[in-house]
GROMACS .gro file of C-alpha atoms in nm:
model
  420
    1MET     CA    1  -2.885  -0.899  -2.323
    2LEU     CA    2  -2.664  -1.208  -2.351
    3THR     CA    3  -2.648  -1.424  -2.662
    4GLU     CA    4  -2.537  -1.785  -2.625
    5ASN     CA    5  -2.562  -2.037  -2.909
    6GLY     CA    6  -2.803  -1.808  -3.091
    7ILE     CA    7  -3.035  -1.775  -2.791
    8GLN     CA    8  -3.085  -1.430  -2.636
    9LYS     CA    9  -3.133  -1.393  -2.263
   10LEU     CA   10  -3.245  -1.078  -2.083
   11CYS     CA   11  -3.046  -1.046  -1.761
   12THR     CA   12  -3.069  -0.809  -1.468
   13TRP     CA   13  -2.762  -0.705  -1.269
   14GLU     CA   14  -2.736  -0.620  -0.903
   15CYS     CA   15  -2.498  -0.365  -0.749
   16ALA     CA   16  -2.324  -0.554  -0.468
   17GLU     CA   17  -2.117  -0.259  -0.344
   18ARG     CA   18  -2.332   0.017  -0.192
   19ASP     CA   19  -2.278   0.337   0.003
   20VAL     CA   20  -2.543   0.235   0.257
   21TYR     CA   21  -2.655  -0.110   0.368
   22ASP     CA   22  -2.988  -0.074   0.550
   23ALA     CA   23  -3.363  -0.095   0.498
   24THR     CA   24  -3.352   0.187   0.241
   25THR     CA   25  -3.139  -0.028   0.011
   26GLY     CA   26  -3.313  -0.356   0.094
   27PHE     CA   27  -3.089  -0.494   0.370
   28VAL     CA   28  -3.170  -0.644   0.710
   29THR     CA   29  -2.890  -0.553   0.950
   30GLN     CA   30  -2.739  -0.736   1.248
   31THR     CA   31  -2.822  -0.538   1.561
   32ASP     CA   32  -2.642  -0.743   1.827
   33GLY     CA   33  -2.378  -1.012   1.839
   34GLY     CA   34  -2.038  -1.095   1.979
   35SER     CA   35  -1.787  -1.362   1.890
   36ALA     CA   36  -1.767  -1.511   2.239
   37VAL     CA   37  -1.905  -1.862   2.283
   38ASN     CA   38  -2.199  -1.738   2.491
   39GLY     CA   39  -2.255  -1.415   2.301
   40LYS     CA   40  -2.570  -1.331   2.108
   41GLY     CA   41  -2.381  -1.394   1.788
   42GLN     CA   42  -2.370  -1.768   1.859
   43ASN     CA   43  -2.541  -1.960   1.577
   44ALA     CA   44  -2.665  -1.629   1.436
   45PHE     CA   45  -2.794  -1.798   1.123
   46ASP     CA   46  -3.081  -1.953   1.320
   47ARG     CA   47  -3.177  -1.658   1.541
   48GLY     CA   48  -3.429  -1.380   1.497
   49ASP     CA   49  -3.350  -1.159   1.795
   50ILE     CA   50  -3.025  -1.016   1.651
   51TRP     CA   51  -3.163  -0.908   1.312
   52SER     CA   52  -3.340  -0.579   1.249
   53ASP     CA   53  -3.658  -0.743   1.118
   54GLY     CA   54  -3.686  -0.978   1.419
   55ARG     CA   55  -3.682  -1.289   1.204
   56ALA     CA   56  -3.428  -1.564   1.139
   57PRO     CA   57  -3.266  -1.521   0.796
   58HIS     CA   58  -3.498  -1.608   0.507
   59ALA     CA   59  -3.446  -1.655   0.135
   60ASP     CA   60  -3.601  -1.334  -0.004
   61THR     CA   61  -3.382  -1.091   0.193
   62ASN     CA   62  -3.029  -0.948   0.184
   63TYR     CA   63  -2.836  -0.923   0.511
   64TYR     CA   64  -2.554  -0.701   0.635
   65SER     CA   65  -2.334  -0.721   0.942
   66TYR     CA   66  -2.104  -0.440   1.050
   67SER     CA   67  -1.862  -0.490   1.338
   68GLN     CA   68  -2.097  -0.708   1.543
   69GLY     CA   69  -1.939  -1.052   1.566
   70ILE     CA   70  -2.067  -1.400   1.490
   71TYR     CA   71  -1.977  -1.736   1.644
   72ILE     CA   72  -2.084  -2.051   1.460
   73ALA     CA   73  -2.060  -2.361   1.680
   74THR     CA   74  -2.238  -2.622   1.466
   75ASN     CA   75  -2.257  -2.707   1.096
   76SER     CA   76  -2.472  -2.430   0.951
   77THR     CA   77  -2.623  -2.301   0.627
   78PHE     CA   78  -2.717  -1.936   0.585
   79ALA     CA   79  -3.076  -1.920   0.459
   80GLY     CA   80  -3.080  -1.555   0.349
   81ARG     CA   81  -3.051  -1.435  -0.009
   82SER     CA   82  -2.709  -1.277   0.045
   83PHE     CA   83  -2.482  -1.189   0.339
   84THR     CA   84  -2.250  -0.886   0.326
   85VAL     CA   85  -1.994  -0.855   0.607
   86GLU     CA   86  -1.767  -0.564   0.704
   87ARG     CA   87  -1.535  -0.514   1.002
   88LEU     CA   88  -1.673  -0.839   1.136
   89ALA     CA   89  -1.502  -1.110   1.342
   90PHE     CA   90  -1.672  -1.420   1.201
   91ARG     CA   91  -1.556  -1.701   1.428
   92LEU     CA   92  -1.597  -2.074   1.368
   93LYS     CA   93  -1.554  -2.363   1.606
   94PRO     CA   94  -1.290  -2.620   1.496
   95GLY     CA   95  -1.430  -2.884   1.264
   96VAL     CA   96  -1.741  -2.683   1.176
   97SER     CA   97  -1.863  -2.649   0.818
   98VAL     CA   98  -2.046  -2.333   0.712
   99ASN     CA   99  -2.231  -2.286   0.383
  100ILE     CA  100  -2.310  -1.932   0.265
  101PRO     CA  101  -2.445  -1.942  -0.090
  102ASP     CA  102  -2.381  -1.568  -0.148
  103LEU     CA  103  -2.118  -1.420   0.085
  104ARG     CA  104  -1.993  -1.068   0.005
  105VAL     CA  105  -1.689  -0.946   0.195
  106LEU     CA  106  -1.562  -0.596   0.272
  107GLY     CA  107  -1.250  -0.516   0.470
  108GLY     CA  108  -1.173  -0.440   0.833
  109SER     CA  109  -1.023  -0.157   1.036
  110ASN     CA  110  -0.739  -0.357   1.196
  111TYR     CA  111  -0.555  -0.689   1.162
  112ALA     CA  112  -0.815  -0.895   1.353
  113ASN     CA  113  -1.149  -0.782   1.212
  114GLY     CA  114  -1.302  -0.805   0.870
  115SER     CA  115  -1.217  -1.173   0.882
  116LEU     CA  116  -1.311  -1.535   0.906
  117THR     CA  117  -1.132  -1.629   1.226
  118SER     CA  118  -1.039  -1.933   1.431
  119SER     CA  119  -0.971  -1.712   1.734
  120GLY     CA  120  -0.645  -1.890   1.803
  121SER     CA  121  -0.771  -2.250   1.797
  122SER     CA  122  -0.599  -2.525   1.602
  123GLY     CA  123  -0.807  -2.742   1.371
  124THR     CA  124  -0.979  -2.746   1.034
  125TYR     CA  125  -1.251  -2.503   0.929
  126TYR     CA  126  -1.476  -2.544   0.626
  127ILE     CA  127  -1.638  -2.262   0.429
  128ASN     CA  128  -1.865  -2.343   0.132
  129GLY     CA  129  -2.081  -2.154  -0.117
  130SER     CA  130  -1.963  -1.846  -0.306
  131MET     CA  131  -1.769  -1.534  -0.205
  132THR     CA  132  -1.771  -1.202  -0.388
  133VAL     CA  133  -1.468  -0.998  -0.283
  134LEU     CA  134  -1.557  -0.631  -0.233
  135SER     CA  135  -1.250  -0.535  -0.027
  136ARG     CA  136  -0.990  -0.352  -0.233
  137LEU     CA  137  -0.619  -0.387  -0.294
  138THR     CA  138  -0.583  -0.028  -0.169
  139ASP     CA  139  -0.753  -0.101   0.166
  140ALA     CA  140  -0.529  -0.095   0.473
  141TRP     CA  141  -0.692  -0.421   0.589
  142PRO     CA  142  -0.857  -0.624   0.312
  143PHE     CA  143  -1.083  -0.908   0.419
  144ALA     CA  144  -0.886  -1.198   0.568
  145PHE     CA  145  -0.874  -1.564   0.643
  146TYR     CA  146  -0.730  -1.516   0.992
  147GLY     CA  147  -0.577  -1.730   1.264
  148GLY     CA  148  -0.302  -1.751   1.520
  149ALA     CA  149  -0.270  -2.124   1.587
  150ASP     CA  150  -0.031  -2.387   1.458
  151ASN     CA  151  -0.172  -2.662   1.234
  152LEU     CA  152  -0.459  -2.437   1.130
  153TYR     CA  153  -0.640  -2.519   0.806
  154TRP     CA  154  -0.911  -2.324   0.630
  155ILE     CA  155  -1.076  -2.535   0.358
  156SER     CA  156  -1.250  -2.309   0.108
  157ASN     CA  157  -1.483  -2.486  -0.134
  158GLN     CA  158  -1.620  -2.151  -0.246
  159LYS     CA  159  -1.657  -2.003  -0.588
  160ILE     CA  160  -1.459  -1.682  -0.540
  161MET     CA  161  -1.526  -1.379  -0.762
  162GLY     CA  162  -1.376  -1.031  -0.790
  163ASP     CA  163  -1.231  -0.782  -1.037
  164VAL     CA  164  -0.872  -0.661  -1.066
  165LEU     CA  165  -0.924  -0.393  -0.798
  166ARG     CA  166  -1.011  -0.648  -0.528
  167ALA     CA  167  -0.799  -0.827  -0.271
  168PHE     CA  168  -0.825  -1.050   0.032
  169SER     CA  169  -0.551  -1.182   0.255
  170LEU     CA  170  -0.418  -1.470   0.461
  171ARG     CA  171  -0.328  -1.309   0.790
  172ALA     CA  172  -0.196  -1.480   1.103
  173ALA     CA  173  -0.192  -1.318   1.448
  174PRO     CA  174   0.092  -1.062   1.474
  175ASN     CA  175   0.202  -1.190   1.818
  176LYS     CA  176   0.332  -1.512   1.659
  177GLU     CA  177   0.699  -1.527   1.567
  178PRO     CA  178   0.772  -1.562   1.195
  179GLY     CA  179   0.807  -1.930   1.117
  180SER     CA  180   0.658  -2.040   1.449
  181ILE     CA  181   0.325  -2.166   1.312
  182ASP     CA  182   0.178  -2.323   0.999
  183PHE     CA  183  -0.139  -2.154   0.879
  184HIS     CA  184  -0.288  -2.299   0.558
  185VAL     CA  185  -0.580  -2.195   0.342
  186ASP     CA  186  -0.676  -2.453   0.081
  187PHE     CA  187  -0.866  -2.305  -0.213
  188LEU     CA  188  -1.048  -2.605  -0.357
  189GLY     CA  189  -1.341  -2.428  -0.523
  190ASP     CA  190  -1.384  -2.234  -0.848
  191LEU     CA  191  -1.147  -1.937  -0.882
  192SER     CA  192  -1.193  -1.889  -1.257
  193GLU     CA  193  -1.373  -1.555  -1.205
  194TYR     CA  194  -1.132  -1.410  -0.949
  195TYR     CA  195  -0.914  -1.144  -1.115
  196GLY     CA  196  -0.802  -0.979  -0.792
  197THR     CA  197  -0.511  -1.047  -0.555
  198ILE     CA  198  -0.462  -1.304  -0.281
  199ILE     CA  199  -0.218  -1.145  -0.034
  200VAL     CA  200  -0.025  -1.407   0.164
  201GLY     CA  201   0.107  -1.273   0.495
  202THR     CA  202   0.353  -1.399   0.756
  203ASN     CA  203   0.321  -1.770   0.844
  204GLY     CA  204   0.058  -1.820   0.574
  205THR     CA  205   0.046  -2.074   0.292
  206ALA     CA  206  -0.208  -2.052   0.010
  207ARG     CA  207  -0.265  -2.397  -0.138
  208LEU     CA  208  -0.438  -2.400  -0.474
  209GLY     CA  209  -0.673  -2.668  -0.601
  210GLY     CA  210  -0.727  -2.755  -0.964
  211SER     CA  211  -0.916  -2.441  -1.070
  212ALA     CA  212  -0.744  -2.182  -1.288
  213MET     CA  213  -0.727  -1.833  -1.134
  214PRO     CA  214  -0.664  -1.532  -1.361
  215GLY     CA  215  -0.567  -1.312  -1.066
  216THR     CA  216  -0.250  -1.266  -0.861
  217ILE     CA  217  -0.084  -1.451  -0.574
  218ARG     CA  218   0.134  -1.204  -0.379
  219LEU     CA  219   0.391  -1.329  -0.128
  220ASP     CA  220   0.459  -1.042   0.111
  221THR     CA  221   0.715  -1.180   0.358
  222ALA     CA  222   0.993  -1.436   0.393
  223TYR     CA  223   0.732  -1.654   0.568
  224SER     CA  224   0.462  -1.627   0.299
  225HIS     CA  225   0.425  -1.933   0.079
  226VAL     CA  226   0.220  -2.088  -0.200
  227ASP     CA  227   0.170  -2.456  -0.283
  228THR     CA  228  -0.073  -2.678  -0.473
  229ARG     CA  229  -0.326  -2.928  -0.345
  230ALA     CA  230  -0.467  -3.072  -0.663
  231ALA     CA  231  -0.527  -3.413  -0.816
  232ASP     CA  232  -0.231  -3.608  -0.950
  233GLY     CA  233  -0.127  -3.474  -1.289
  234ALA     CA  234  -0.316  -3.145  -1.245
  235GLU     CA  235  -0.190  -2.820  -1.395
  236VAL     CA  236  -0.300  -2.527  -1.179
  237ARG     CA  237  -0.297  -2.194  -1.364
  238ILE     CA  238  -0.267  -1.846  -1.212
  239GLY     CA  239  -0.230  -1.511  -1.382
  240THR     CA  240   0.059  -1.360  -1.183
  241LEU     CA  241   0.293  -1.481  -0.912
  242ARG     CA  242   0.466  -1.195  -0.728
  243SER     CA  243   0.713  -1.205  -0.439
  244LEU     CA  244   0.797  -0.884  -0.253
  245ILE     CA  245   1.097  -1.030  -0.067
  246GLY     CA  246   1.308  -1.345  -0.070
  247THR     CA  247   1.085  -1.642   0.018
  248SER     CA  248   0.995  -1.993  -0.096
  249MET     CA  249   0.716  -2.168  -0.278
  250SER     CA  250   0.634  -2.531  -0.343
  251VAL     CA  251   0.455  -2.738  -0.604
  252ALA     CA  252   0.330  -3.077  -0.492
  253ALA     CA  253   0.472  -3.381  -0.672
  254THR     CA  254   0.281  -3.466  -0.994
  255ASN     CA  255   0.137  -3.110  -1.007
  256THR     CA  256   0.233  -2.814  -1.224
  257LEU     CA  257   0.181  -2.452  -1.118
  258ALA     CA  258   0.165  -2.250  -1.441
  259VAL     CA  259   0.196  -1.869  -1.443
  260THR     CA  260   0.023  -1.734  -1.753
  261ASP     CA  261   0.084  -1.356  -1.738
  262SER     CA  262   0.378  -1.252  -1.522
  263LEU     CA  263   0.637  -1.387  -1.281
  264ALA     CA  264   0.758  -1.094  -1.070
  265VAL     CA  265   1.042  -1.174  -0.830
  266THR     CA  266   1.217  -0.963  -0.566
  267GLY     CA  267   1.493  -1.134  -0.368
  268THR     CA  268   1.553  -1.507  -0.408
  269LEU     CA  269   1.245  -1.718  -0.475
  270THR     CA  270   1.323  -2.079  -0.383
  271LYS     CA  271   1.116  -2.340  -0.562
  272ASN     CA  272   1.057  -2.656  -0.351
  273GLY     CA  273   0.841  -2.965  -0.398
  274GLY     CA  274   0.853  -3.243  -0.656
  275GLY     CA  275   0.621  -3.071  -0.904
  276VAL     CA  276   0.692  -2.823  -1.184
  277LEU     CA  277   0.683  -2.442  -1.186
  278ALA     CA  278   0.598  -2.317  -1.536
  279SER     CA  279   0.572  -1.966  -1.678
  280GLY     CA  280   0.457  -1.843  -2.014
  281GLY     CA  281   0.422  -1.473  -1.945
  282THR     CA  282   0.677  -1.198  -1.898
  283ALA     CA  283   0.937  -1.181  -1.622
  284THR     CA  284   0.984  -0.883  -1.392
  285ALA     CA  285   1.308  -0.880  -1.196
  286GLY     CA  286   1.302  -0.673  -0.878
  287ALA     CA  287   1.593  -0.592  -0.646
  288GLY     CA  288   1.817  -0.896  -0.592
  289ALA     CA  289   1.591  -1.119  -0.802
  290ALA     CA  290   1.693  -1.484  -0.836
  291LEU     CA  291   1.518  -1.817  -0.883
  292SER     CA  292   1.658  -2.120  -0.704
  293VAL     CA  293   1.515  -2.452  -0.822
  294ALA     CA  294   1.584  -2.660  -0.511
  295ALA     CA  295   1.355  -2.952  -0.600
  296GLY     CA  296   1.124  -3.065  -0.878
  297GLY     CA  297   1.131  -2.891  -1.211
  298LEU     CA  298   1.100  -2.573  -1.416
  299ARG     CA  299   0.922  -2.530  -1.751
  300ALA     CA  300   0.932  -2.233  -1.987
  301ASP     CA  301   0.619  -2.186  -2.199
  302ALA     CA  302   0.761  -1.873  -2.364
  303ALA     CA  303   1.121  -1.786  -2.444
  304HIS     CA  304   1.140  -1.480  -2.216
  305ALA     CA  305   0.928  -1.611  -1.930
  306PHE     CA  306   1.227  -1.604  -1.691
  307ASP     CA  307   1.451  -1.355  -1.873
  308GLY     CA  308   1.646  -1.125  -1.641
  309ILE     CA  309   1.605  -1.350  -1.335
  310PRO     CA  310   1.920  -1.555  -1.259
  311ILE     CA  311   1.833  -1.925  -1.229
  312THR     CA  312   2.021  -2.193  -1.034
  313PHE     CA  313   1.925  -2.560  -1.068
  314ALA     CA  314   2.017  -2.779  -0.770
  315ASP     CA  315   2.170  -3.120  -0.833
  316GLY     CA  316   1.914  -3.364  -0.972
  317THR     CA  317   1.644  -3.109  -1.051
  318THR     CA  318   1.469  -3.097  -1.388
  319TYR     CA  319   1.415  -2.864  -1.680
  320VAL     CA  320   1.107  -2.958  -1.884
  321ARG     CA  321   1.105  -2.868  -2.254
  322ASP     CA  322   0.761  -2.923  -2.404
  323CYS     CA  323   0.783  -2.919  -2.784
  324GLU     CA  324   0.407  -2.854  -2.810
  325ALA     CA  325   0.446  -2.505  -2.660
  326ALA     CA  326   0.323  -2.255  -2.920
  327ASP     CA  327   0.565  -1.967  -2.853
  328ALA     CA  328   0.780  -1.902  -3.164
  329GLY     CA  329   1.063  -1.762  -2.953
  330LEU     CA  330   1.077  -2.082  -2.753
  331VAL     CA  331   1.114  -2.284  -3.072
  332GLN     CA  332   1.409  -2.066  -3.175
  333HIS     CA  333   1.580  -2.006  -2.839
  334GLY     CA  334   1.439  -2.238  -2.576
  335LEU     CA  335   1.454  -2.064  -2.237
  336TYR     CA  336   1.619  -1.730  -2.318
  337ASN     CA  337   1.793  -1.557  -2.028
  338GLU     CA  338   2.052  -1.282  -2.038
  339ALA     CA  339   2.106  -1.336  -1.664
  340ALA     CA  340   2.302  -1.637  -1.540
  341VAL     CA  341   2.159  -1.990  -1.573
  342SER     CA  342   2.362  -2.252  -1.391
  343ALA     CA  343   2.338  -2.606  -1.259
  344VAL     CA  344   2.500  -2.739  -0.942
  345GLY     CA  345   2.568  -3.100  -1.038
  346THR     CA  346   2.340  -3.284  -1.280
  347LEU     CA  347   2.051  -3.113  -1.457
  348ASN     CA  348   1.787  -3.356  -1.582
  349VAL     CA  349   1.628  -3.242  -1.908
  350ASP     CA  350   1.290  -3.388  -1.999
  351VAL     CA  351   1.208  -3.328  -2.368
  352ARG     CA  352   0.840  -3.398  -2.427
  353ASN     CA  353   0.603  -3.423  -2.723
  354PHE     CA  354   0.863  -3.410  -2.999
  355SER     CA  355   0.825  -3.544  -3.351
  356LEU     CA  356   1.123  -3.623  -3.575
  357GLY     CA  357   0.935  -3.591  -3.902
  358ASP     CA  358   1.058  -3.743  -4.227
  359ALA     CA  359   1.424  -3.662  -4.160
  360GLY     CA  360   1.442  -3.893  -3.861
  361LYS     CA  361   1.632  -3.625  -3.671
  362LYS     CA  362   1.536  -3.312  -3.478
  363GLU     CA  363   1.715  -3.029  -3.300
  364VAL     CA  364   1.528  -2.880  -3.003
  365ALA     CA  365   1.646  -2.551  -2.855
  366LEU     CA  366   1.674  -2.586  -2.476
  367PHE     CA  367   1.848  -2.270  -2.351
  368THR     CA  368   1.990  -1.952  -2.494
  369VAL     CA  369   2.230  -1.811  -2.235
  370SER     CA  370   2.543  -1.605  -2.197
  371ALA     CA  371   2.832  -1.751  -2.393
  372SER     CA  372   3.045  -1.753  -2.077
  373GLY     CA  373   2.816  -2.005  -1.906
  374ALA     CA  374   2.683  -2.210  -2.196
  375ASP     CA  375   2.945  -2.485  -2.203
  376ALA     CA  376   2.923  -2.553  -1.828
  377LEU     CA  377   2.543  -2.568  -1.844
  378ALA     CA  378   2.553  -2.803  -2.143
  379ALA     CA  379   2.799  -3.031  -1.964
  380ALA     CA  380   2.562  -3.065  -1.668
  381ILE     CA  381   2.271  -3.186  -1.882
  382ARG     CA  382   2.148  -3.544  -1.866
  383PHE     CA  383   1.835  -3.651  -2.050
  384SER     CA  384   1.586  -3.811  -1.815
  385SER     CA  385   1.394  -4.003  -1.885
  386ARG     CA  386   1.551  -4.087  -2.220
  387PRO     CA  387   1.279  -4.184  -2.472
  388LYS     CA  388   1.310  -4.547  -2.579
  389GLY     CA  389   1.433  -4.592  -2.933
  390TYR     CA  390   1.599  -4.251  -2.954
  391ALA     CA  391   1.947  -4.116  -2.900
  392ILE     CA  392   1.980  -3.764  -2.756
  393ASP     CA  393   2.287  -3.550  -2.730
  394THR     CA  394   2.362  -3.180  -2.686
  395THR     CA  395   2.519  -2.927  -2.914
  396VAL     CA  396   2.610  -2.563  -2.849
  397THR     CA  397   2.574  -2.309  -3.130
  398ASP     CA  398   2.631  -1.936  -3.157
  399ALA     CA  399   2.325  -1.718  -3.118
  400GLU     CA  400   2.310  -1.340  -3.106
  401LEU     CA  401   2.600  -1.134  -2.980
  402GLY     CA  402   2.738  -1.276  -2.654
  403MET     CA  403   2.480  -1.556  -2.638
  404LYS     CA  404   2.484  -1.926  -2.724
  405THR     CA  405   2.203  -2.175  -2.776
  406ILE     CA  406   2.212  -2.522  -2.622
  407LYS     CA  407   2.016  -2.771  -2.829
  408ALA     CA  408   1.909  -3.132  -2.790
  409VAL     CA  409   1.985  -3.337  -3.099
  410ILE     CA  410   1.737  -3.624  -3.121
  411LYS     CA  411   1.754  -3.910  -3.367
  412MET     CA  412   1.630  -4.263  -3.394
  413ALA     CA  413   1.859  -4.531  -3.257
  414GLY     CA  414   1.867  -4.908  -3.230
  415VAL     CA  415   1.817  -5.190  -3.476
  416THR     CA  416   1.551  -5.193  -3.744
  417ILE     CA  417   1.423  -5.539  -3.844
  418ILE     CA  418   1.242  -5.568  -4.176
  419PHE     CA  419   1.022  -5.872  -4.243
  420ARG     CA  420   0.960  -5.960  -4.606
   0.00000   0.00000   0.00000
């Protein structure tokens, strides 16, 4: 029973994950197929001869395919009630759009099956509808967006759902050299109910649209990447960003990628792109952890969001200090980091959403860092863009033992003209 706005609704729930998928549990099964162009799996959504009931898929029935193979050559919509796939090579022709209103995905038994696959062809592939992820983080081969071609783009307009135990992956063909191809999956649908993990493998880039995702992006290799593909000004939120080895990420200009729960870094994570990487959760520093801000900006939404991870700002990059952030530690310390924070050249500091109050002056904590590096970091700071009508300078004050706080001192400036 659900209660919304004082109205009670009686709801029934369906178990999507079963021990058996056959007629005894209400499923029509695929009996023949093949992913080859001329195989029986071609345009399987419109055929009756490959399904156990002898009929083309229809709206009152659940369907299951195990290790058969499907090849979709034209724009297609699945007409069944639901479609559960396992150990299946689901191949699309380049440029084709497929709509599956209720797709449920289990894993595979090797790198190439249990997947949506391009079978090595370049191009753009479109998948629409909804996807419930049933493959698990503990599976050897979770379900995959798969491909081995350069300039390969999967465009997912799906609503993707799954609990914290679930995972799916971006997996390129293993016979391709690391860095030799670009394989993108653009997640442009609704990820607000996906609490699982997106595993990004070699040569893969997960590009996130505007939907918040409470789950995890995991970068497994030096050639695993994440980026944004959202509207100008969008803030894309994810629960956790985790790198297992030194690699790079990017945030498109005008976008912000905000980590709400945890930033977990092993090796050096290089931040590229003109946008902003923000974090408001807790930091986990693995072996050799470091954050290199090579382009764009960094924003702390909590004082300890990057604590323990050494940070280097490249010349001309930006630190964003948003005075509307609610974290009390941020108000007191700014970005607090017992590891090194340094700037190579000029560090642009963008102080946003401040109010001077009645005193006409305000001190905003920017960084609390080791005393040995505080003066050099403060000397690198330039305020950009400087708010009109205000003067901003820096001051360095003692904090707790061995630490100093760098503050922005903001006050009104200019000429005041009074008309009587």
